[in-house]
Short mmCIF file of N, CA, C and O in Angstrom, two decimals:
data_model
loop_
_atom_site.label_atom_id
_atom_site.label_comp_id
_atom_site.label_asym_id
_atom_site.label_seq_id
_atom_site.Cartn_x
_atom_site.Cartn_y
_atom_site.Cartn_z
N UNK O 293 -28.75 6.59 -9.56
CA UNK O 293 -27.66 6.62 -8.59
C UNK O 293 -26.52 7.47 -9.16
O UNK O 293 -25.84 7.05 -10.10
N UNK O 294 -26.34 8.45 -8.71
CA UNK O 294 -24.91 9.19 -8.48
C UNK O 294 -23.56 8.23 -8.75
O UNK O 294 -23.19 7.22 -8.17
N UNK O 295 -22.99 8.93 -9.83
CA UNK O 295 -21.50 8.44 -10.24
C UNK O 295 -20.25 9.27 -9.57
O UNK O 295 -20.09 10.49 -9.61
N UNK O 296 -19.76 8.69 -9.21
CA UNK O 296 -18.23 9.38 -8.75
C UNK O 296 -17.42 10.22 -9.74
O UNK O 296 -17.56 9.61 -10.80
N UNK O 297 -16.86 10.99 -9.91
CA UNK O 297 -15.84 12.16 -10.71
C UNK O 297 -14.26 10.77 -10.84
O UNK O 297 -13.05 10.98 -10.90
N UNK O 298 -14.84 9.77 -10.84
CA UNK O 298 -13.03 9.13 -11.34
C UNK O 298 -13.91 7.85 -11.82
O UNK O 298 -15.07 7.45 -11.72
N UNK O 299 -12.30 7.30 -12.57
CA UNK O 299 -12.59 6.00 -13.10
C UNK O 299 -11.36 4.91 -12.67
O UNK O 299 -10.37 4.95 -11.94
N UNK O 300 -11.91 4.10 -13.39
CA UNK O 300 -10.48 2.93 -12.62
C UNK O 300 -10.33 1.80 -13.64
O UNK O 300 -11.11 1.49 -14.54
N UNK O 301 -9.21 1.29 -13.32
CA UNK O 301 -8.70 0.38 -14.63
C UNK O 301 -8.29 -0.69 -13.76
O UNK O 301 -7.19 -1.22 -13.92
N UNK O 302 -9.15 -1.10 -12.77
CA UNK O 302 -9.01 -2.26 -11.91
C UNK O 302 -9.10 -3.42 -13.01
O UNK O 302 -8.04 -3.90 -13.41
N UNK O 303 -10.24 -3.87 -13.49
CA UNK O 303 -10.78 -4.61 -14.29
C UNK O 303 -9.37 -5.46 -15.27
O UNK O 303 -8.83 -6.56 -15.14
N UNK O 304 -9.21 -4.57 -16.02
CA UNK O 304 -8.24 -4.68 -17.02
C UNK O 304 -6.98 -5.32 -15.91
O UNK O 304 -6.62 -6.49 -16.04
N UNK O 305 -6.29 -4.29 -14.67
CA UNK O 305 -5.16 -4.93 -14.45
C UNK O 305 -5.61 -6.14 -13.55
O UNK O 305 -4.60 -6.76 -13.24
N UNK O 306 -6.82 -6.78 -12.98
CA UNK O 306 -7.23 -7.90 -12.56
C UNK O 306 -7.08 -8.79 -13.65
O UNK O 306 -6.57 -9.89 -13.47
N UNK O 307 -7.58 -8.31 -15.05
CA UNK O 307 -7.02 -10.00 -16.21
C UNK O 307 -5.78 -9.78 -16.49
O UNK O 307 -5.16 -10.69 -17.05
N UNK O 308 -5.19 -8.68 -16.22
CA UNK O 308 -3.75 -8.90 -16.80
C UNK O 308 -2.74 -9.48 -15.96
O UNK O 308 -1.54 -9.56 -16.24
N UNK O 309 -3.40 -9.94 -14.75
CA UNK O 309 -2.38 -10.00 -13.39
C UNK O 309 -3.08 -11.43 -13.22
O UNK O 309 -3.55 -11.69 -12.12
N UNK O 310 -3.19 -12.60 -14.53
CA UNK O 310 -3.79 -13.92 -14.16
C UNK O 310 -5.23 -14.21 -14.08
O UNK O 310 -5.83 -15.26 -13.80
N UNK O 311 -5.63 -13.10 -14.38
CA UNK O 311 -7.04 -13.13 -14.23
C UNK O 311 -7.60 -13.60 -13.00
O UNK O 311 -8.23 -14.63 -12.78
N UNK O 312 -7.17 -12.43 -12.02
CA UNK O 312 -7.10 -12.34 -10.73
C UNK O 312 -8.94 -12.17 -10.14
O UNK O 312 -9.70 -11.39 -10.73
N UNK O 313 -9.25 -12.72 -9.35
CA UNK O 313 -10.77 -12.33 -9.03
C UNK O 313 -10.87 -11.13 -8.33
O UNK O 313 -9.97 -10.50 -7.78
N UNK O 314 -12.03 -10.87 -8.39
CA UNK O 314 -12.74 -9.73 -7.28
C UNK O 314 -12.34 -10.32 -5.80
O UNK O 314 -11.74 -9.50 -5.10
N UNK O 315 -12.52 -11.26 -5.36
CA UNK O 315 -12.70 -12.01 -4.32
C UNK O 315 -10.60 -11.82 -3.69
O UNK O 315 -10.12 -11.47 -2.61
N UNK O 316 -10.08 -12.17 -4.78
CA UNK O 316 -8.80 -12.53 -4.12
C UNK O 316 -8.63 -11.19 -3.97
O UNK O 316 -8.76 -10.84 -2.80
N UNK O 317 -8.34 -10.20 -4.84
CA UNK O 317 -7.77 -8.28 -4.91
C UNK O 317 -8.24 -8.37 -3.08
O UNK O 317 -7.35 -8.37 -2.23
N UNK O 318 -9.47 -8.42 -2.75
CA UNK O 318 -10.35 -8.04 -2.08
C UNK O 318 -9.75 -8.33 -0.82
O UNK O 318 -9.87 -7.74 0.25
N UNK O 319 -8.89 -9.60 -1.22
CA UNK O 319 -8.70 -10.51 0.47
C UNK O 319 -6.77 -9.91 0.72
O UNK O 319 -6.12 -9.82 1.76
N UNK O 320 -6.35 -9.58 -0.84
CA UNK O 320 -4.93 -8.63 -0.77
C UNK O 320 -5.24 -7.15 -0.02
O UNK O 320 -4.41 -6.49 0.61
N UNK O 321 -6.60 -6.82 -0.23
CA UNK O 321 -6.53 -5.30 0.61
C UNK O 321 -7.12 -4.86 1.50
O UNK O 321 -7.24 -3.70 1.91
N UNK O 322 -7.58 -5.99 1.90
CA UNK O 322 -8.85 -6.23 3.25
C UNK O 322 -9.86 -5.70 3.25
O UNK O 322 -10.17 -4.83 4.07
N UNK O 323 -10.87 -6.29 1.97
CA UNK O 323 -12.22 -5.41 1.60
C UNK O 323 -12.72 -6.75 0.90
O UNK O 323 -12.08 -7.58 0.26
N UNK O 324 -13.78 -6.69 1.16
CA UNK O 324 -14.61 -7.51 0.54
C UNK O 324 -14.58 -7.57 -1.01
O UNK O 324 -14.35 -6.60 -1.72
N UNK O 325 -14.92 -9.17 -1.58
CA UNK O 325 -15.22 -9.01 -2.86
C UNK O 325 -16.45 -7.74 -3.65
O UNK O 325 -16.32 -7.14 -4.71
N UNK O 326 -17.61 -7.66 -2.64
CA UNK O 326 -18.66 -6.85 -3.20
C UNK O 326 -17.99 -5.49 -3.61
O UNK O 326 -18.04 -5.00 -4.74
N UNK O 327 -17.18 -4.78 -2.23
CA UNK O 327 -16.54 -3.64 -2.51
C UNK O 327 -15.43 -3.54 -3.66
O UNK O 327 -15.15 -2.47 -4.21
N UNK O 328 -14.91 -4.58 -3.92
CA UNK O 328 -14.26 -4.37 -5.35
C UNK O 328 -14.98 -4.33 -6.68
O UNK O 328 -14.53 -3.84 -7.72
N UNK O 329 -16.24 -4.94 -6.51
CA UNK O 329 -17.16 -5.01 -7.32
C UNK O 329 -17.96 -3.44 -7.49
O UNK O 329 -18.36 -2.95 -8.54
N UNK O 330 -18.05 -2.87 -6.19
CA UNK O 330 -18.47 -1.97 -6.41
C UNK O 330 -17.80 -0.79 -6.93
O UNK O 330 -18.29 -0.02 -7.75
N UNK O 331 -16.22 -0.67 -6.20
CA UNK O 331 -14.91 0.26 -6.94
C UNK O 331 -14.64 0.02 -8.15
O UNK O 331 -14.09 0.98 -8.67
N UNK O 332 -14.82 -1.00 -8.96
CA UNK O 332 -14.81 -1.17 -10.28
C UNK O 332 -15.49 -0.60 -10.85
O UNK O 332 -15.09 -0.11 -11.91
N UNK O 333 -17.29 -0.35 -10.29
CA UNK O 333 -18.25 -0.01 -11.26
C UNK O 333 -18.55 1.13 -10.98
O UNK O 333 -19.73 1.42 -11.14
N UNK O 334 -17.54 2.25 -10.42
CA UNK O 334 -18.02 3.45 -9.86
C UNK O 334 -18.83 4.01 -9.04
O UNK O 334 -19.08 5.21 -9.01
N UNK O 335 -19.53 2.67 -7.91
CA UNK O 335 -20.30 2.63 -7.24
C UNK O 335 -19.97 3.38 -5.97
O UNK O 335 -20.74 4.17 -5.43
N UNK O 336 -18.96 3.11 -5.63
CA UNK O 336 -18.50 2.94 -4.20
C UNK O 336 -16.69 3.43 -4.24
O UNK O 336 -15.71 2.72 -4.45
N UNK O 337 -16.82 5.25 -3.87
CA UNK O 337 -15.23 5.53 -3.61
C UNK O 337 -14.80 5.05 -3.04
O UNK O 337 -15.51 4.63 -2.12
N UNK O 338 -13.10 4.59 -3.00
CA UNK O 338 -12.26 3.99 -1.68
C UNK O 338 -11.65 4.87 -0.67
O UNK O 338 -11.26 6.01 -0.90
N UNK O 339 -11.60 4.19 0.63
CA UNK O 339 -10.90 5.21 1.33
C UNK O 339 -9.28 5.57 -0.02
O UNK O 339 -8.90 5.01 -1.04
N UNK O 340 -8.82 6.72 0.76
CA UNK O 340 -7.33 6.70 0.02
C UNK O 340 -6.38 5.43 0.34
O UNK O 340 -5.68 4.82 -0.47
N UNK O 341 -6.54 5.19 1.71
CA UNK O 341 -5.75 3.54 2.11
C UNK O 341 -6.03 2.38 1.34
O UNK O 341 -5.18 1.59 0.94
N UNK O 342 -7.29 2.31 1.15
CA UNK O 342 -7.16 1.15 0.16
C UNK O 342 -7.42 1.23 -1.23
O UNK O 342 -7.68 0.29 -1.99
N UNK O 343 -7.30 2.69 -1.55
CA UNK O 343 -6.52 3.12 -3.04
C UNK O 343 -5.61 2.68 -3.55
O UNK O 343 -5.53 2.00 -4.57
N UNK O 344 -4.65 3.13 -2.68
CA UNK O 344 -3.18 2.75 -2.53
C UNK O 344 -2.83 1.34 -2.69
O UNK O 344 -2.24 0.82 -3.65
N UNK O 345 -3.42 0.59 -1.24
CA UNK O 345 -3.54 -0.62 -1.15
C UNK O 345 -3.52 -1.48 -3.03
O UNK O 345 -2.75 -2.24 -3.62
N UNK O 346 -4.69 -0.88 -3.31
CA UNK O 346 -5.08 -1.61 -4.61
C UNK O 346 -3.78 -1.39 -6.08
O UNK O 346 -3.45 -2.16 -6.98
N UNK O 347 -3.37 -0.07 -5.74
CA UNK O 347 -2.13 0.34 -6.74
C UNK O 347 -1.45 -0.37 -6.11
O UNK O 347 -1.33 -1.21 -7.00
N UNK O 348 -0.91 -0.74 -5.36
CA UNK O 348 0.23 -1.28 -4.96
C UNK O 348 0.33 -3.09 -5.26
O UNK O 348 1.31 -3.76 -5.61
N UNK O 349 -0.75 -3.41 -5.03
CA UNK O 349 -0.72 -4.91 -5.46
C UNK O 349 -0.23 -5.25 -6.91
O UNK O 349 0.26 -6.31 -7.30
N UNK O 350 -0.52 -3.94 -7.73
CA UNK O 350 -0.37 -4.04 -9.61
C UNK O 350 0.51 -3.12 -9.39
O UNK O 350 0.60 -2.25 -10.27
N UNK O 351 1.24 -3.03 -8.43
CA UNK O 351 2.85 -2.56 -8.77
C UNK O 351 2.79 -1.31 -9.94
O UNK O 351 3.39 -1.19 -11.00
N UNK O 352 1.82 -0.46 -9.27
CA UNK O 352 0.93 0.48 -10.53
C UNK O 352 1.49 1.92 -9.43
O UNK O 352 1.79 1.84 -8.24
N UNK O 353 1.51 3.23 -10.37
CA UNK O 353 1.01 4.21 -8.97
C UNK O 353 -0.29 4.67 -9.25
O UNK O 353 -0.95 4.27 -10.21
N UNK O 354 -0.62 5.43 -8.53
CA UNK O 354 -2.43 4.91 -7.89
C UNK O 354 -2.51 6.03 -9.10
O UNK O 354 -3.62 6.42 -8.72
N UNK O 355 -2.28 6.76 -10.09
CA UNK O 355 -2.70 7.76 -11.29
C UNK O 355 -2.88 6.94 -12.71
O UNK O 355 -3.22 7.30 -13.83
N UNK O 356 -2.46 5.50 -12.05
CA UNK O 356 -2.33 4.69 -13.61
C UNK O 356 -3.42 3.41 -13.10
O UNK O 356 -3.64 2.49 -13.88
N UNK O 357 -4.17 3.44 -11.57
CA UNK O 357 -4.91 2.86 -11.53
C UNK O 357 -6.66 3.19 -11.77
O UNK O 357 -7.55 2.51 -12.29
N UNK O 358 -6.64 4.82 -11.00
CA UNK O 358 -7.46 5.35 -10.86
C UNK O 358 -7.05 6.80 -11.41
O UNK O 358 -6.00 7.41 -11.24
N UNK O 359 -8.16 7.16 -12.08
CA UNK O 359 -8.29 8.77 -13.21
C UNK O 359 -9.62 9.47 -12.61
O UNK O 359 -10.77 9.14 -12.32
N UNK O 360 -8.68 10.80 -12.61
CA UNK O 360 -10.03 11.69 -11.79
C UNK O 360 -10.57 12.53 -13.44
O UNK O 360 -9.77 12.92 -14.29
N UNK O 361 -12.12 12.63 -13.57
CA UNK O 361 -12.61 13.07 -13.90
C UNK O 361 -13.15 14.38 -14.08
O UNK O 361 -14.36 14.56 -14.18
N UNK O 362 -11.99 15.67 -14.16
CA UNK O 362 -12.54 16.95 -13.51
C UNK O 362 -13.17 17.85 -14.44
O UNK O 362 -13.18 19.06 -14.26
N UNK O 363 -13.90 17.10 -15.81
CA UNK O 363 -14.84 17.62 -16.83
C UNK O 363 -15.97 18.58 -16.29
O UNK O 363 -16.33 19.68 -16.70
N UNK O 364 -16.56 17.54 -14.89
CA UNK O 364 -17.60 17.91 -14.14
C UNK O 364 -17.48 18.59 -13.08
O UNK O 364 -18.40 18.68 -12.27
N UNK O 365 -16.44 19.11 -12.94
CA UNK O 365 -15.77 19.67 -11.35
C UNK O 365 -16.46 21.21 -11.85
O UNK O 365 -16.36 22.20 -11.13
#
């Protein structure tokens, strides 16, 4: 399976924010737990809306949540 050109530091600010679940992020940005599961593991890009969405809950901007990869570009 094909990897996406970015990475994300969801993980990390989910334990640092209470050790927040997949499930709750999910129900803050109106996406399922699986799809956070999957944006975590590089599975599954987000729209840009719920990019954002997700920086914004960790009071993050979306360059300190998510890192583009342009090694491979």
């Amino acid at each position: 399976m094909a990897r996406f050109p970015f990475s994300n530091e969801i993980r990390t600010l989910r334990f640092l924010a209470g050790e927040m679940t997949q499930g709750d992020l999910g129900d803050m940005v109106g996406v399922t737990r699986q799809t956070i599961a999957a944006i975590e593991q590089g599975k599954y890009s987000p729209s840009l809306e719920v990019a954002f969405r997700i920086a914004r809950v960790f009071d993050k901007p979306l360059e300190a949540v998510f890192q583009w990869d342009d090694a491979g570009a």
